Amino acid sequence: MTSTLIIGSTGLVGNEALKALIASDAFPTLQTISRRAPKQTSAKLSPTVLPDTSAWAASLSALTPVPTTLISSLGTTRAQAGGIANQWKIDHDLNLEIARAARAAGVKHCIFVSSAGTRSLLASRMPYSQMKIGVEDGIAAMGFETAVFLRPGLIMGEREQMHAGQGVTTAVVRGLACLSQGLADGLGQDADVIGKAAVAAAKIVQEGKAPSNPWILEASDIVRLGRTEWKE
């Protein structure tokens, strides 16, 4: 029996991914590790709530059954973390610690929600991109049967803490959709579309149908899997 572990299940994208996993018959057993309880509940969901993130790796190693697939949408903002150094500890260090523990436990597939622009010419000058590059490269070198990296643009949706700039940028992208849906899709994607794309990718890798390893999902791929081809 396959089991899927979600890290970041209380966040914007992770909550949507968990919702889609619960609704799908393709995922009979679900597990989460988080600092607070997920919003979603289900008979097939076994949540582990640990406020101390330093205990997450050990908790993962003890999960039964051993997860087949890890989906991580774990991340925070510089403002919420209290600076770039603290953000790095979560977005980079904790993601890699969890991935290493997953690989050691026997997890076969790792799906990581990264970010657009991580390989751009300016990426080396941007700390946020450096965090995502470090996680992608680290996971790719761990020897997972399949590694999948989603690279969404602006993540749109109702956040618990919305900064003014996020609201303005989201409004601009949604406005562009009136002129060109393709242009808008390339700039930003709704959280539910990203979450569904991660779930669609999980189903594909568990069926052994991933086209490459690592498998990179850019904005157009996310929209295709999470909206155009998505089946409830």
mmCIF file of C-alpha atoms in Angstrom:
data_model
loop_
_atom_site.group_PDB
_atom_site.id
_atom_site.type_symbol
_atom_site.label_atom_id
_atom_site.label_comp_id
_atom_site.label_asym_id
_atom_site.label_seq_id
_atom_site.Cartn_x
_atom_site.Cartn_y
_atom_site.Cartn_z
ATOM 1 C CA MET A 1 0.000 0.000 0.000
ATOM 2 C CA THR A 2 1.335 3.421 -0.938
ATOM 3 C CA SER A 3 1.522 6.229 1.584
ATOM 4 C CA THR A 4 2.105 9.908 0.910
ATOM 5 C CA LEU A 5 3.734 12.303 3.370
ATOM 6 C CA ILE A 6 3.054 16.035 3.179
ATOM 7 C CA ILE A 7 5.402 18.569 4.737
ATOM 8 C CA GLY A 8 4.039 22.114 4.717
ATOM 9 C CA SER A 9 0.423 20.943 4.916
ATOM 10 C CA THR A 10 -0.719 23.996 6.876
ATOM 11 C CA GLY A 11 0.595 26.445 4.282
ATOM 12 C CA LEU A 12 -1.226 27.860 1.278
ATOM 13 C CA VAL A 13 -0.086 25.300 -1.309
ATOM 14 C CA GLY A 14 0.271 22.393 1.105
ATOM 15 C CA ASN A 15 -3.297 22.757 2.322
ATOM 16 C CA GLU A 16 -4.554 22.618 -1.267
ATOM 17 C CA ALA A 17 -2.381 19.586 -2.028
ATOM 18 C CA LEU A 18 -3.680 17.800 1.059
ATOM 19 C CA LYS A 19 -7.257 18.612 0.081
ATOM 20 C CA ALA A 20 -6.689 17.103 -3.377
ATOM 21 C CA LEU A 21 -4.983 14.023 -1.927
ATOM 22 C CA ILE A 22 -7.887 13.388 0.430
ATOM 23 C CA ALA A 23 -10.354 13.635 -2.457
ATOM 24 C CA SER A 24 -8.405 11.172 -4.628
ATOM 25 C CA ASP A 25 -8.843 7.402 -4.445
ATOM 26 C CA ALA A 26 -5.265 7.012 -5.727
ATOM 27 C CA PHE A 27 -3.838 7.906 -2.297
ATOM 28 C CA PRO A 28 -5.196 5.537 0.371
ATOM 29 C CA THR A 29 -2.875 6.559 3.213
ATOM 30 C CA LEU A 30 -1.770 10.098 4.035
ATOM 31 C CA GLN A 31 0.611 11.407 6.680
ATOM 32 C CA THR A 32 1.614 14.912 7.708
ATOM 33 C CA ILE A 33 4.196 16.402 10.029
ATOM 34 C CA SER A 34 3.564 20.004 11.018
ATOM 35 C CA ARG A 35 3.813 22.520 13.846
ATOM 36 C CA ARG A 36 0.034 22.789 14.080
ATOM 37 C CA ALA A 37 -2.826 20.561 13.041
ATOM 38 C CA PRO A 38 -3.799 20.643 9.348
ATOM 39 C CA LYS A 39 -7.117 22.242 8.437
ATOM 40 C CA GLN A 40 -8.131 19.120 6.522
ATOM 41 C CA THR A 41 -9.336 15.963 8.239
ATOM 42 C CA SER A 42 -9.952 12.481 6.871
ATOM 43 C CA ALA A 43 -10.113 8.874 8.009
ATOM 44 C CA LYS A 44 -7.111 8.154 5.784
ATOM 45 C CA LEU A 45 -5.014 10.993 7.234
ATOM 46 C CA SER A 46 -2.619 10.451 10.156
ATOM 47 C CA PRO A 47 -1.276 13.848 11.262
ATOM 48 C CA THR A 48 1.758 14.305 13.495
ATOM 49 C CA VAL A 49 1.867 17.670 15.270
ATOM 50 C CA LEU A 50 5.305 18.713 16.522
ATOM 51 C CA PRO A 51 5.885 22.412 17.311
ATOM 52 C CA ASP A 52 9.644 21.713 17.491
ATOM 53 C CA THR A 53 10.819 21.343 13.887
ATOM 54 C CA SER A 54 14.139 19.855 15.030
ATOM 55 C CA ALA A 55 12.175 16.698 15.907
ATOM 56 C CA TRP A 56 10.611 16.302 12.470
ATOM 57 C CA ALA A 57 13.367 14.207 10.885
ATOM 58 C CA ALA A 58 13.329 11.678 13.722
ATOM 59 C CA SER A 59 9.540 11.550 13.590
ATOM 60 C CA LEU A 60 9.654 10.879 9.853
ATOM 61 C CA SER A 61 12.093 8.020 10.383
ATOM 62 C CA ALA A 62 9.590 6.359 12.731
ATOM 63 C CA LEU A 63 6.510 6.649 10.500
ATOM 64 C CA THR A 64 4.570 3.477 9.766
ATOM 65 C CA PRO A 65 4.016 2.654 7.011
ATOM 66 C CA VAL A 66 7.109 4.142 5.422
ATOM 67 C CA PRO A 67 5.890 6.803 2.990
ATOM 68 C CA THR A 68 6.243 6.037 -0.694
ATOM 69 C CA THR A 69 6.262 9.699 -1.685
ATOM 70 C CA LEU A 70 7.236 12.925 0.055
ATOM 71 C CA ILE A 71 5.608 16.176 -1.042
ATOM 72 C CA SER A 72 7.168 19.287 0.480
ATOM 73 C CA SER A 73 5.741 22.754 0.061
ATOM 74 C CA LEU A 74 7.483 23.894 3.226
ATOM 75 C CA GLY A 75 8.493 27.528 3.167
ATOM 76 C CA THR A 76 8.118 30.872 4.851
ATOM 77 C CA THR A 77 8.781 34.533 4.085
ATOM 78 C CA ARG A 78 11.653 36.693 5.233
ATOM 79 C CA ALA A 79 9.219 38.836 7.229
ATOM 80 C CA GLN A 80 7.565 35.892 8.972
ATOM 81 C CA ALA A 81 10.916 34.268 9.747
ATOM 82 C CA GLY A 82 12.432 37.475 11.080
ATOM 83 C CA GLY A 83 15.197 37.836 8.521
ATOM 84 C CA ILE A 84 16.961 36.001 5.725
ATOM 85 C CA ALA A 85 19.089 33.874 8.082
ATOM 86 C CA ASN A 86 16.029 32.425 9.798
ATOM 87 C CA GLN A 87 14.231 31.972 6.486
ATOM 88 C CA TRP A 88 17.241 30.001 5.227
ATOM 89 C CA LYS A 89 16.949 27.639 8.217
ATOM 90 C CA ILE A 90 13.414 26.703 7.138
ATOM 91 C CA ASP A 91 13.338 27.033 3.364
ATOM 92 C CA HIS A 92 16.772 25.464 2.855
ATOM 93 C CA ASP A 93 18.094 23.633 5.906
ATOM 94 C CA LEU A 94 14.860 22.047 7.146
ATOM 95 C CA ASN A 95 13.775 20.983 3.666
ATOM 96 C CA LEU A 96 17.100 19.222 3.114
ATOM 97 C CA GLU A 97 17.036 17.642 6.575
ATOM 98 C CA ILE A 98 13.565 16.243 5.894
ATOM 99 C CA ALA A 99 14.566 14.998 2.438
ATOM 100 C CA ARG A 100 17.656 13.238 3.825
ATOM 101 C CA ALA A 101 15.584 11.561 6.540
ATOM 102 C CA ALA A 102 13.019 10.520 3.943
ATOM 103 C CA ARG A 103 15.630 8.990 1.692
ATOM 104 C CA ALA A 104 17.247 7.139 4.595
ATOM 105 C CA ALA A 105 13.832 5.789 5.628
ATOM 106 C CA GLY A 106 13.215 4.366 2.161
ATOM 107 C CA VAL A 107 10.974 6.998 0.587
ATOM 108 C CA LYS A 108 11.094 6.499 -3.183
ATOM 109 C CA HIS A 109 9.861 9.798 -4.595
ATOM 110 C CA CYS A 110 10.403 13.409 -3.520
ATOM 111 C CA ILE A 111 8.275 16.265 -4.847
ATOM 112 C CA PHE A 112 9.455 19.748 -3.894
ATOM 113 C CA VAL A 113 7.615 23.002 -4.532
ATOM 114 C CA SER A 114 10.467 25.289 -5.547
ATOM 115 C CA SER A 115 10.163 28.606 -7.377
ATOM 116 C CA ALA A 116 10.375 30.113 -10.847
ATOM 117 C CA GLY A 117 13.581 31.870 -11.802
ATOM 118 C CA THR A 118 15.894 29.665 -9.764
ATOM 119 C CA ARG A 119 18.140 29.138 -12.777
ATOM 120 C CA SER A 120 17.924 32.652 -14.214
ATOM 121 C CA LEU A 121 20.951 34.858 -14.874
ATOM 122 C CA LEU A 122 20.231 36.870 -11.730
ATOM 123 C CA ALA A 123 19.608 33.865 -9.478
ATOM 124 C CA SER A 124 23.142 33.913 -8.073
ATOM 125 C CA ARG A 125 22.476 37.399 -6.686
ATOM 126 C CA MET A 126 19.149 36.542 -5.063
ATOM 127 C CA PRO A 127 19.188 34.812 -1.646
ATOM 128 C CA TYR A 128 15.688 33.375 -2.174
ATOM 129 C CA SER A 129 16.725 31.735 -5.438
ATOM 130 C CA GLN A 130 19.898 30.446 -3.806
ATOM 131 C CA MET A 131 17.804 28.724 -1.147
ATOM 132 C CA LYS A 132 15.692 26.966 -3.751
ATOM 133 C CA ILE A 133 18.708 26.044 -5.902
ATOM 134 C CA GLY A 134 20.399 24.523 -2.874
ATOM 135 C CA VAL A 135 17.373 22.392 -2.057
ATOM 136 C CA GLU A 136 16.876 21.265 -5.662
ATOM 137 C CA ASP A 137 20.532 20.312 -6.073
ATOM 138 C CA GLY A 138 20.619 18.592 -2.705
ATOM 139 C CA ILE A 139 17.528 16.486 -3.380
ATOM 140 C CA ALA A 140 18.712 15.615 -6.892
ATOM 141 C CA ALA A 141 21.926 14.199 -5.428
ATOM 142 C CA MET A 142 20.220 12.056 -2.784
ATOM 143 C CA GLY A 143 19.331 9.174 -5.056
ATOM 144 C CA PHE A 144 15.550 9.229 -4.968
ATOM 145 C CA GLU A 145 13.890 6.989 -7.537
ATOM 146 C CA THR A 146 12.228 10.169 -8.766
ATOM 147 C CA ALA A 147 12.713 13.819 -7.808
ATOM 148 C CA VAL A 148 10.182 16.385 -9.008
ATOM 149 C CA PHE A 149 10.639 20.145 -8.756
ATOM 150 C CA LEU A 150 7.664 22.442 -9.277
ATOM 151 C CA ARG A 151 8.669 25.997 -10.173
ATOM 152 C CA PRO A 152 5.605 28.213 -9.820
ATOM 153 C CA GLY A 153 5.608 31.951 -10.292
ATOM 154 C CA LEU A 154 3.600 34.187 -7.979
ATOM 155 C CA ILE A 155 1.526 31.935 -5.718
ATOM 156 C CA MET A 156 -1.970 33.401 -5.589
ATOM 157 C CA GLY A 157 -4.592 32.743 -2.933
ATOM 158 C CA GLU A 158 -5.952 33.867 0.414
ATOM 159 C CA ARG A 159 -3.099 33.896 2.896
ATOM 160 C CA GLU A 160 -3.468 34.134 6.655
ATOM 161 C CA GLN A 161 -0.935 36.969 6.517
ATOM 162 C CA MET A 162 -1.107 38.934 3.282
ATOM 163 C CA HIS A 163 1.433 41.673 2.661
ATOM 164 C CA ALA A 164 0.309 44.733 0.703
ATOM 165 C CA GLY A 165 2.712 44.007 -2.133
ATOM 166 C CA GLN A 166 1.361 40.482 -2.564
ATOM 167 C CA GLY A 167 -2.189 41.772 -2.885
ATOM 168 C CA VAL A 168 -1.228 44.347 -5.497
ATOM 169 C CA THR A 169 0.824 41.885 -7.543
ATOM 170 C CA THR A 170 -1.946 39.299 -7.430
ATOM 171 C CA ALA A 171 -4.470 41.880 -8.617
ATOM 172 C CA VAL A 172 -2.185 42.800 -11.532
ATOM 173 C CA VAL A 173 -1.784 39.162 -12.611
ATOM 174 C CA ARG A 174 -5.527 38.524 -12.368
ATOM 175 C CA GLY A 175 -6.144 41.663 -14.396
ATOM 176 C CA LEU A 176 -3.767 40.476 -17.113
ATOM 177 C CA ALA A 177 -5.879 37.338 -17.477
ATOM 178 C CA CYS A 178 -8.576 39.503 -19.056
ATOM 179 C CA LEU A 179 -6.118 40.356 -21.832
ATOM 180 C CA SER A 180 -4.142 37.126 -22.074
ATOM 181 C CA GLN A 181 -4.719 34.042 -19.952
ATOM 182 C CA GLY A 182 -1.445 32.595 -21.209
ATOM 183 C CA LEU A 183 0.521 35.640 -20.056
ATOM 184 C CA ALA A 184 -1.168 35.583 -16.657
ATOM 185 C CA ASP A 185 -0.539 31.841 -16.283
ATOM 186 C CA GLY A 186 3.149 32.387 -16.925
ATOM 187 C CA LEU A 187 3.434 34.979 -14.170
ATOM 188 C CA GLY A 188 1.357 33.461 -11.378
ATOM 189 C CA GLN A 189 -0.686 30.399 -10.505
ATOM 190 C CA ASP A 190 -3.428 29.838 -7.951
ATOM 191 C CA ALA A 191 -2.400 27.798 -4.922
ATOM 192 C CA ASP A 192 -5.028 25.165 -5.658
ATOM 193 C CA VAL A 193 -3.617 24.698 -9.170
ATOM 194 C CA ILE A 194 -0.090 24.272 -7.784
ATOM 195 C CA GLY A 195 -1.297 21.867 -5.121
ATOM 196 C CA LYS A 196 -3.210 19.796 -7.654
ATOM 197 C CA ALA A 197 -0.194 19.751 -9.967
ATOM 198 C CA ALA A 198 1.927 18.334 -7.137
ATOM 199 C CA VAL A 199 -0.695 15.642 -6.542
ATOM 200 C CA ALA A 200 -0.933 14.843 -10.256
ATOM 201 C CA ALA A 201 2.859 14.516 -10.345
ATOM 202 C CA ALA A 202 2.752 12.194 -7.326
ATOM 203 C CA LYS A 203 0.301 9.925 -9.117
ATOM 204 C CA ILE A 204 2.454 9.894 -12.250
ATOM 205 C CA VAL A 205 5.687 9.048 -10.418
ATOM 206 C CA GLN A 206 4.008 6.311 -8.380
ATOM 207 C CA GLU A 207 2.856 4.779 -11.668
ATOM 208 C CA GLY A 208 6.451 4.866 -12.900
ATOM 209 C CA LYS A 209 5.611 7.311 -15.680
ATOM 210 C CA ALA A 210 7.818 10.297 -14.841
ATOM 211 C CA PRO A 211 9.456 11.508 -18.079
ATOM 212 C CA SER A 212 12.805 12.279 -16.423
ATOM 213 C CA ASN A 213 14.696 12.364 -13.150
ATOM 214 C CA PRO A 214 14.738 15.026 -11.955
ATOM 215 C CA TRP A 215 11.443 16.056 -13.510
ATOM 216 C CA ILE A 216 11.068 19.837 -13.741
ATOM 217 C CA LEU A 217 7.590 21.368 -13.839
ATOM 218 C CA GLU A 218 7.646 24.973 -15.005
ATOM 219 C CA ALA A 219 4.620 27.299 -14.908
ATOM 220 C CA SER A 220 3.035 25.918 -18.091
ATOM 221 C CA ASP A 221 3.400 22.342 -16.816
ATOM 222 C CA ILE A 222 1.847 23.292 -13.479
ATOM 223 C CA VAL A 223 -1.161 24.852 -15.205
ATOM 224 C CA ARG A 224 -1.525 21.833 -17.481
ATOM 225 C CA LEU A 225 -1.397 19.248 -14.688
ATOM 226 C CA GLY A 226 -3.233 21.274 -12.059
ATOM 227 C CA ARG A 227 -5.974 22.831 -14.161
ATOM 228 C CA THR A 228 -6.197 21.877 -17.841
ATOM 229 C CA GLU A 229 -5.815 18.107 -17.397
ATOM 230 C CA TRP A 230 -6.950 17.868 -13.785
ATOM 231 C CA LYS A 231 -9.767 15.433 -13.121
ATOM 232 C CA GLU A 232 -11.649 15.509 -9.835
#
